[in-house]
Short mmCIF file of C-alpha atoms and ligand atoms in Angstrom, two decimals:
data_model
loop_
_atom_site.label_atom_id
_atom_site.label_comp_id
_atom_site.label_asym_id
_atom_site.label_seq_id
_atom_site.Cartn_x
_atom_site.Cartn_y
_atom_site.Cartn_z
CA UNK J 1 -89.90 -11.31 6.77
CA UNK J 2 -90.33 -7.74 5.63
CA UNK J 3 -87.82 -6.16 3.29
CA UNK J 4 -86.31 -4.10 6.15
CA UNK J 5 -85.89 -7.20 8.28
CA UNK J 6 -84.17 -8.96 5.36
CA UNK J 7 -81.64 -6.10 4.89
CA UNK J 8 -80.94 -6.01 8.63
CA UNK J 9 -80.36 -9.75 8.57
CA UNK J 10 -77.92 -9.49 5.69
CA UNK J 11 -75.95 -6.64 7.32
CA UNK J 12 -75.58 -8.64 10.50
CA UNK J 13 -74.36 -11.63 8.50
CA UNK J 14 -71.85 -9.44 6.69
CA UNK J 15 -70.55 -8.00 9.97
CA UNK J 16 -70.11 -11.58 11.27
CA UNK J 17 -68.23 -12.48 8.07
CA UNK J 18 -65.75 -9.58 8.52
CA UNK J 19 -65.31 -10.42 12.20
CA UNK J 20 -64.63 -14.04 11.28
CA UNK J 21 -62.13 -12.92 8.58
CA UNK J 22 -60.24 -10.93 11.22
CA UNK J 23 -60.33 -13.79 13.72
CA UNK J 24 -58.93 -16.12 11.05
CA UNK J 25 -56.17 -13.65 10.07
CA UNK J 26 -57.71 -13.03 6.65
CA UNK J 27 -58.30 -9.77 4.73
CA UNK J 28 -60.52 -9.43 1.67
CA UNK J 29 -58.96 -7.69 -1.35
CA UNK J 30 -62.09 -5.68 -2.15
CA UNK J 31 -61.66 -3.43 0.90
CA UNK J 32 -58.00 -2.59 0.10
CA UNK J 33 -57.62 -2.83 -3.66
CA UNK J 34 -56.81 0.87 -4.21
CA UNK J 35 -53.99 0.84 -1.60
CA UNK J 36 -52.57 -2.52 -2.62
CA UNK J 37 -52.89 -2.12 -6.36
CA UNK J 38 -52.84 1.62 -7.13
CA UNK J 39 -53.25 2.95 -10.67
CA UNK J 40 -49.77 4.54 -10.37
CA UNK J 41 -47.07 4.29 -7.65
CA UNK J 42 -48.11 5.97 -4.38
CA UNK J 43 -44.83 6.41 -2.48
CA UNK J 44 -44.92 7.28 1.21
CA UNK J 45 -41.68 9.24 0.72
CA UNK J 46 -42.26 12.86 -0.27
CA UNK J 47 -40.05 15.20 -2.28
CA UNK J 48 -37.64 16.72 0.25
CA UNK J 49 -34.53 18.91 0.43
CA UNK J 50 -31.70 18.92 2.99
CA UNK J 51 -29.28 21.87 3.11
CA UNK J 52 -25.53 21.32 3.50
CA UNK J 53 -25.54 24.44 5.69
CA UNK J 54 -27.87 22.58 8.09
CA UNK J 55 -26.30 19.12 7.85
CA UNK J 56 -22.66 20.04 8.37
CA UNK J 57 -22.97 22.03 11.64
CA UNK J 58 -25.14 19.27 13.14
CA UNK J 59 -22.58 16.65 12.13
CA UNK J 60 -19.89 18.85 13.67
CA UNK J 61 -21.82 19.01 16.96
CA UNK J 62 -22.10 15.21 16.93
CA UNK J 63 -18.33 15.14 16.55
CA UNK J 64 -17.95 17.08 19.80
CA UNK J 65 -20.50 15.08 21.78
CA UNK J 66 -20.69 11.54 20.42
CA UNK J 67 -17.71 9.18 20.26
CA UNK J 68 -17.29 6.82 17.31
CA UNK J 69 -16.55 3.21 18.14
CA UNK J 70 -17.69 -0.38 18.52
CA UNK J 71 -21.42 -0.93 18.62
CA UNK J 72 -22.63 2.31 17.04
CA UNK J 73 -19.86 1.78 14.48
CA UNK J 74 -20.20 5.06 12.57
CA UNK J 75 -20.93 8.72 13.30
CA UNK J 76 -23.46 8.80 10.48
CA UNK J 77 -26.69 10.79 10.62
CA UNK J 78 -29.42 9.79 8.19
CA UNK J 79 -31.51 12.09 6.03
CA UNK J 80 -34.94 10.86 7.13
CA UNK J 81 -37.80 11.45 4.72
CA UNK J 82 -40.65 13.28 6.48
CA UNK J 83 -43.18 11.12 4.58
CA UNK J 84 -41.82 7.96 6.26
CA UNK J 85 -42.10 8.84 9.95
CA UNK J 86 -40.07 6.85 12.45
CA UNK J 87 -37.70 5.36 9.88
CA UNK J 88 -34.28 6.75 8.92
CA UNK J 89 -35.04 6.24 5.23
CA UNK J 90 -34.40 8.91 2.61
CA UNK J 91 -36.67 7.04 0.18
CA UNK J 92 -38.40 3.64 0.23
CA UNK J 93 -35.12 1.89 -0.68
CA UNK J 94 -32.25 4.33 -0.07
CA UNK J 95 -30.37 5.46 3.02
CA UNK J 96 -28.41 8.71 2.81
CA UNK J 97 -26.28 9.99 5.68
CA UNK J 98 -23.68 12.58 6.46
CA UNK J 99 -20.72 10.89 8.16
CA UNK J 100 -18.22 12.84 10.25
CA UNK J 101 -14.77 11.80 11.42
CA UNK J 102 -12.75 14.10 13.68
CA UNK J 103 -8.96 14.56 13.69
CA UNK J 104 -7.08 11.23 14.12
CA UNK J 105 -10.35 9.30 14.60
CA UNK J 106 -11.02 5.85 13.22
CA UNK J 107 -14.27 4.00 12.51
CA UNK J 108 -13.86 0.25 13.16
CA UNK J 109 -13.97 -2.58 10.63
CA UNK J 110 -17.18 -4.40 9.81
CA UNK J 111 -19.03 -5.89 6.87
CA UNK J 112 -22.68 -6.19 5.97
CA UNK J 113 -24.94 -7.30 3.14
CA UNK J 114 -25.93 -3.69 2.53
CA UNK J 115 -24.15 -2.05 -0.39
CA UNK J 116 -22.53 1.34 0.23
CA UNK J 117 -20.74 4.21 -1.42
CA UNK J 118 -19.19 7.47 -0.21
CA UNK J 119 -19.34 10.71 -2.15
CA UNK J 120 -17.18 13.68 -1.17
CA UNK J 121 -18.43 17.22 -1.68
CA UNK J 122 -15.72 18.91 0.41
CA UNK J 123 -12.62 18.12 2.43
CA UNK J 124 -10.02 15.35 2.47
CA UNK J 125 -7.80 13.42 4.83
CA UNK J 126 -9.83 10.24 5.40
CA UNK J 127 -8.87 6.86 3.98
CA UNK J 128 -11.59 4.24 3.69
CA UNK J 129 -10.05 0.77 3.81
CA UNK J 130 -11.95 -1.80 1.77
CA UNK J 131 -10.81 -5.40 2.30
CA UNK J 132 -7.48 -4.00 3.52
CA UNK J 133 -6.98 -1.66 0.55
CA UNK J 134 -6.58 1.98 1.66
CA UNK J 135 -8.61 4.31 -0.57
CA UNK J 136 -8.12 8.08 -0.24
CA UNK J 137 -11.14 10.37 -0.32
CA UNK J 138 -11.14 13.88 -1.80
CA UNK J 139 -13.65 16.26 -3.33
CA UNK J 140 -15.59 14.83 -6.24
CA UNK J 141 -14.51 11.23 -5.65
CA UNK J 142 -16.93 8.30 -5.53
CA UNK J 143 -15.72 5.44 -3.32
CA UNK J 144 -17.39 2.02 -3.31
CA UNK J 145 -18.02 -0.48 -0.55
CA UNK J 146 -19.87 -3.39 -2.21
CA UNK J 147 -21.89 -5.70 0.03
CA UNK J 148 -20.03 -8.10 2.38
CA UNK J 149 -16.68 -6.29 1.94
CA UNK J 150 -14.90 -5.42 5.20
CA UNK J 151 -14.42 -1.67 5.59
CA UNK J 152 -13.12 0.84 8.11
CA UNK J 153 -12.34 4.56 7.92
CA UNK J 154 -9.40 6.50 9.33
CA UNK J 155 -8.70 10.20 9.51
CA UNK J 156 -4.94 10.74 9.56
CA UNK J 157 -5.10 14.52 9.69
CA UNK J 158 -5.56 17.24 12.31
CA UNK J 159 -8.82 18.44 10.76
CA UNK J 160 -12.27 16.85 10.62
CA UNK J 161 -13.88 15.51 7.45
CA UNK J 162 -17.49 14.86 6.46
CA UNK J 163 -18.93 13.07 3.45
CA UNK J 164 -22.14 11.50 2.18
CA UNK J 165 -22.89 7.78 2.53
CA UNK J 166 -25.45 6.09 0.29
CA UNK J 167 -26.67 2.58 1.17
CA UNK J 168 -29.54 0.24 0.31
CA UNK J 169 -30.39 -0.19 4.03
CA UNK J 170 -34.20 0.25 3.59
CA UNK J 171 -34.29 -2.24 0.71
CA UNK J 172 -32.31 -4.90 2.58
CA UNK J 173 -34.48 -4.23 5.63
CA UNK J 174 -37.71 -4.78 3.64
CA UNK J 175 -36.25 -7.91 2.06
CA UNK J 176 -35.11 -9.36 5.42
CA UNK J 177 -31.68 -9.99 3.92
CA UNK J 178 -29.44 -8.31 6.48
CA UNK J 179 -26.30 -9.98 7.80
CA UNK J 180 -23.60 -8.11 9.73
CA UNK J 181 -20.16 -9.04 11.05
CA UNK J 182 -17.65 -7.13 13.16
CA UNK J 183 -14.06 -7.08 11.91
CA UNK J 184 -10.87 -6.95 13.97
CA UNK J 185 -10.55 -4.05 16.42
CA UNK J 186 -7.13 -3.03 15.07
CA UNK J 187 -7.07 -1.22 11.73
CA UNK J 188 -6.38 -3.55 8.80
CA UNK J 189 -4.02 -0.91 7.46
CA UNK J 190 -2.78 2.54 8.41
CA UNK J 191 -1.37 3.08 4.92
CA UNK J 192 -2.13 6.39 3.22
CA UNK J 193 -1.27 5.85 -0.45
CA UNK J 194 -2.49 8.32 -3.06
CA UNK J 195 -3.66 5.44 -5.26
CA UNK J 196 -5.34 2.32 -3.94
CA UNK J 197 -4.30 -1.14 -5.11
CA UNK J 198 -7.70 -1.39 -6.81
CA UNK J 199 -6.97 1.67 -8.95
CA UNK J 200 -3.43 0.57 -9.77
CA UNK J 201 -4.90 -2.66 -11.12
CA UNK J 202 -8.25 -1.56 -12.59
CA UNK J 203 -8.18 2.17 -13.40
CA UNK J 204 -6.56 2.09 -16.83
CA UNK J 205 -9.14 3.09 -19.48
CA UNK J 206 -10.23 0.19 -21.66
CA UNK J 207 -7.70 -2.18 -20.14
CA UNK J 208 -8.91 -5.14 -18.12
CA UNK J 209 -6.19 -7.06 -16.30
CA UNK J 210 -6.01 -10.66 -17.51
CA UNK J 211 -6.61 -12.20 -14.12
CA UNK J 212 -9.66 -13.96 -12.72
CA UNK J 213 -11.19 -11.54 -10.21
CA UNK J 214 -12.07 -13.02 -6.83
CA UNK J 215 -15.44 -11.30 -6.64
CA UNK J 216 -18.19 -10.26 -9.04
CA UNK J 217 -18.67 -6.85 -7.40
CA UNK J 218 -16.76 -4.00 -8.99
CA UNK J 219 -13.03 -4.48 -8.28
CA UNK J 220 -12.51 -0.72 -8.68
CA UNK J 221 -13.10 1.04 -5.36
CA UNK J 222 -12.50 4.67 -6.40
CA UNK J 223 -13.77 6.82 -9.26
CA UNK J 224 -11.74 10.03 -9.25
CA UNK J 225 -13.03 13.51 -9.95
CA UNK J 226 -10.33 14.22 -12.53
CA UNK J 227 -11.75 11.43 -14.74
CA UNK J 228 -15.40 12.29 -14.11
CA UNK J 229 -14.78 15.97 -14.81
CA UNK J 230 -12.90 15.24 -18.04
CA UNK J 231 -15.65 12.90 -19.27
CA UNK J 232 -18.34 15.52 -18.69
CA UNK J 233 -16.29 18.35 -20.24
CA UNK J 234 -15.64 16.28 -23.35
CA UNK J 235 -19.34 15.50 -23.80
CA UNK J 236 -20.16 19.20 -23.88
CA UNK J 237 -17.20 19.98 -26.13
CA UNK J 238 -18.27 17.23 -28.56
CA UNK J 239 -21.83 18.54 -28.49
CA UNK J 240 -20.42 21.94 -29.55
CA UNK J 241 -18.70 20.16 -32.45
CA UNK J 242 -22.06 18.77 -33.58
CA UNK J 243 -21.35 15.22 -32.40
CA UNK J 244 -23.92 13.14 -30.53
CA UNK J 245 -22.59 12.93 -26.97
CA UNK J 246 -25.18 14.10 -24.44
CA UNK J 247 -28.52 12.62 -23.35
CA UNK J 248 -30.19 15.99 -24.01
CA UNK J 249 -29.02 19.40 -25.22
CA UNK J 250 -26.74 21.13 -22.67
CA UNK J 251 -26.91 18.15 -20.30
CA UNK J 252 -23.86 15.89 -20.01
CA UNK J 253 -24.10 12.73 -17.90
CA UNK J 254 -21.93 9.75 -16.97
CA UNK J 255 -22.75 6.58 -15.10
CA UNK J 256 -20.20 4.87 -12.84
CA UNK J 257 -19.74 1.28 -14.00
CA UNK J 258 -18.18 -2.00 -12.97
CA UNK J 259 -15.16 -2.53 -15.28
CA UNK J 260 -15.84 -6.30 -15.23
CA UNK J 261 -19.17 -6.09 -17.03
CA UNK J 262 -19.95 -2.46 -17.88
CA UNK J 263 -23.05 -2.54 -15.71
CA UNK J 264 -23.75 -0.33 -12.71
CA UNK J 265 -20.79 0.00 -10.35
CA UNK J 266 -22.96 -1.40 -7.56
CA UNK J 267 -25.55 -4.18 -7.84
CA UNK J 268 -28.40 -2.31 -6.15
CA UNK J 269 -27.49 1.38 -6.53
CA UNK J 270 -27.02 3.39 -9.73
CA UNK J 271 -24.50 6.23 -9.43
CA UNK J 272 -24.18 9.08 -11.93
CA UNK J 273 -22.74 12.56 -12.38
CA UNK J 274 -24.61 15.21 -14.34
CA UNK J 275 -23.46 18.56 -15.71
CA UNK J 276 -25.85 21.23 -16.99
CA UNK J 277 -24.63 24.16 -19.04
CA UNK J 278 -25.66 27.56 -17.68
CA UNK J 279 -29.22 28.24 -18.80
CA UNK J 280 -30.14 24.58 -19.41
CA UNK J 281 -33.39 23.11 -18.06
CA UNK J 282 -33.74 19.32 -18.20
CA UNK J 283 -36.87 17.61 -19.46
CA UNK J 284 -39.27 16.57 -16.72
CA UNK J 285 -38.75 12.84 -16.15
CA UNK J 286 -40.72 10.31 -14.12
CA UNK J 287 -38.93 7.10 -13.11
CA UNK J 288 -40.24 4.10 -11.20
CA UNK J 289 -37.99 3.77 -8.17
CA UNK J 290 -36.45 6.60 -6.20
CA UNK J 291 -33.37 8.78 -6.42
CA UNK J 292 -31.31 11.14 -4.30
CA UNK J 293 -29.30 14.00 -5.78
CA UNK J 294 -26.55 16.17 -4.32
CA UNK J 295 -25.46 19.44 -5.86
CA UNK J 296 -21.72 19.13 -6.33
CA UNK J 297 -20.99 22.55 -7.75
CA UNK J 298 -23.06 25.57 -8.72
CA UNK J 299 -26.65 26.49 -8.06
CA UNK J 300 -30.02 26.09 -9.70
CA UNK J 301 -33.66 25.19 -9.26
CA UNK J 302 -35.11 21.72 -8.86
CA UNK J 303 -38.77 21.04 -9.58
CA UNK J 304 -40.28 17.86 -8.13
CA UNK J 305 -43.97 17.57 -8.90
CA UNK J 306 -45.66 20.82 -8.02
CA UNK J 307 -42.85 22.09 -5.76
CA UNK J 308 -39.66 23.97 -6.58
CA UNK J 309 -36.51 24.64 -4.53
CA UNK J 310 -33.41 26.74 -5.12
CA UNK J 311 -30.40 24.54 -4.38
CA UNK J 312 -26.66 25.15 -4.09
CA UNK J 313 -23.42 23.26 -3.45
CA UNK J 314 -23.84 20.39 -0.98
CA UNK J 315 -27.64 20.48 -0.85
CA UNK J 316 -29.42 17.14 -1.28
CA UNK J 317 -32.90 16.27 -2.50
CA UNK J 318 -34.98 13.10 -2.61
CA UNK J 319 -37.15 12.16 -5.58
CA UNK J 320 -39.81 9.55 -4.74
CA UNK J 321 -41.01 6.97 -7.24
CA UNK J 322 -42.82 8.35 -10.29
CA UNK J 323 -42.50 12.01 -9.19
CA UNK J 324 -41.61 14.20 -12.18
CA UNK J 325 -38.25 15.92 -11.72
CA UNK J 326 -36.66 18.72 -13.72
CA UNK J 327 -33.50 20.69 -12.92
CA UNK J 328 -32.51 24.13 -14.18
CA UNK J 329 -29.00 25.61 -14.13
CA UNK J 330 -29.79 29.22 -13.52
CA UNK J 331 -26.48 30.68 -12.39
CA UNK J 332 -23.49 29.19 -14.14
CA UNK J 333 -22.74 25.57 -14.91
CA UNK J 334 -24.34 23.09 -12.52
CA UNK J 335 -22.82 19.74 -11.49
CA UNK J 336 -24.92 17.15 -9.64
CA UNK J 337 -24.28 13.69 -8.26
CA UNK J 338 -27.26 11.33 -8.48
CA UNK J 339 -27.92 7.88 -7.08
CA UNK J 340 -30.96 5.67 -7.44
CA UNK J 341 -32.33 2.16 -7.03
CA UNK J 342 -32.87 1.63 -10.78
CA UNK J 343 -30.74 -1.56 -11.07
CA UNK J 344 -33.11 -3.29 -8.63
CA UNK J 345 -36.23 -2.32 -10.59
CA UNK J 346 -34.52 -3.27 -13.86
CA UNK J 347 -33.54 -6.70 -12.53
CA UNK J 348 -37.13 -7.33 -11.44
CA UNK J 349 -38.78 -6.07 -14.62
CA UNK J 350 -40.39 -3.18 -12.71
CA UNK J 351 -38.55 -0.33 -14.44
CA UNK J 352 -40.54 2.38 -16.21
CA UNK J 353 -39.63 5.83 -17.38
CA UNK J 354 -41.67 8.64 -18.83
CA UNK J 355 -40.28 11.84 -20.30
CA UNK J 356 -42.83 14.66 -20.27
CA UNK J 357 -42.82 16.87 -23.32
CA UNK J 358 -41.88 20.45 -22.51
O1 LIG R 401 -19.52 3.77 6.79
O2 LIG R 401 -19.75 1.68 7.16
O3 LIG R 401 -24.01 5.75 6.79
O4 LIG R 401 -22.11 0.75 7.85
C1 LIG R 401 -24.41 3.54 7.49
C2 LIG R 401 -23.91 2.27 7.76
C3 LIG R 401 -22.20 4.25 6.94
C4 LIG R 401 -20.23 2.79 7.04
C5 LIG R 401 -23.54 4.53 7.09
C6 LIG R 401 -22.56 2.00 7.61
C7 LIG R 401 -21.69 3.00 7.21
FE1 LIG R 402 -20.55 -0.11 6.98
#
């Protein structure tokens, strides 16, 4: 055999090998190593911004055209990341939606393995009932619906209300861990108390009731703006007094926690509120895992990687894994709500964080 014949022979043998791999449902690592084992995370999700001024009118139109009821369950419209086509995922692990309930409407009871919260940027008049406990919703409040807790929503007023839902739907989907159950068709309660039973029992600072809780999920279903606001204000006031109180200069931050164990309020989703003094720019931070932010009050500029956006009240943005993010409060004081999948990465030993020097 000549040398050329030998090479031709080898190439044909190699082609047969790859064909036989495919026929046997096998794939060699050496053709895919860079995709499967990248040097740094390569998220499909891209940095993206959604404007409240776009979301709300579209939710309102859904309210006129689409009924809410059994089957569809919720009038919730997902913020779908353009980097993940065909999936209603805001990031690889997080679902974010605007949910809209018209005057006197109710959304029926159900429960699912997916963990959820609601965050209210404007409006009031809806009660979310969690395991039969009616929890009011008003601006700045964070309301929890831990996994496998029955929940339903009812609007008792003559005006519509919209809010943001955050869930771990994409994570549970990827993990094939989804279970779902319909609840009774009648509302568990039509009560409209100002304070839920969960708050009456669990929302006294530093005081844990001496009772064995029935569940390990946070027993506190509502975190009220008055408390969050006071905690952030005090951090900045203490900083002014020269006391160590903030994670970085001019940047106050609190994390919502489970009063049973001091860990994240939800098992799979971290929830936080941030306040930047006017003129403050945060350090650029990369985190493994993804986050979604919503401007609660004020305006500023967010930089994610090479891109920058001006954002104002109600606007949301997605930060994919390992993308550097920095936020600047350019007008006055800037308040932002943030949620992320960090507890999942932490639990699995996959968490990493890198603060870029300015
Ligand atoms: O309010 O129960 O945005 O089950 C997605 C799934 C909201 C809810 C969503 C849900 C809900
Ligand atoms: Fe739900």
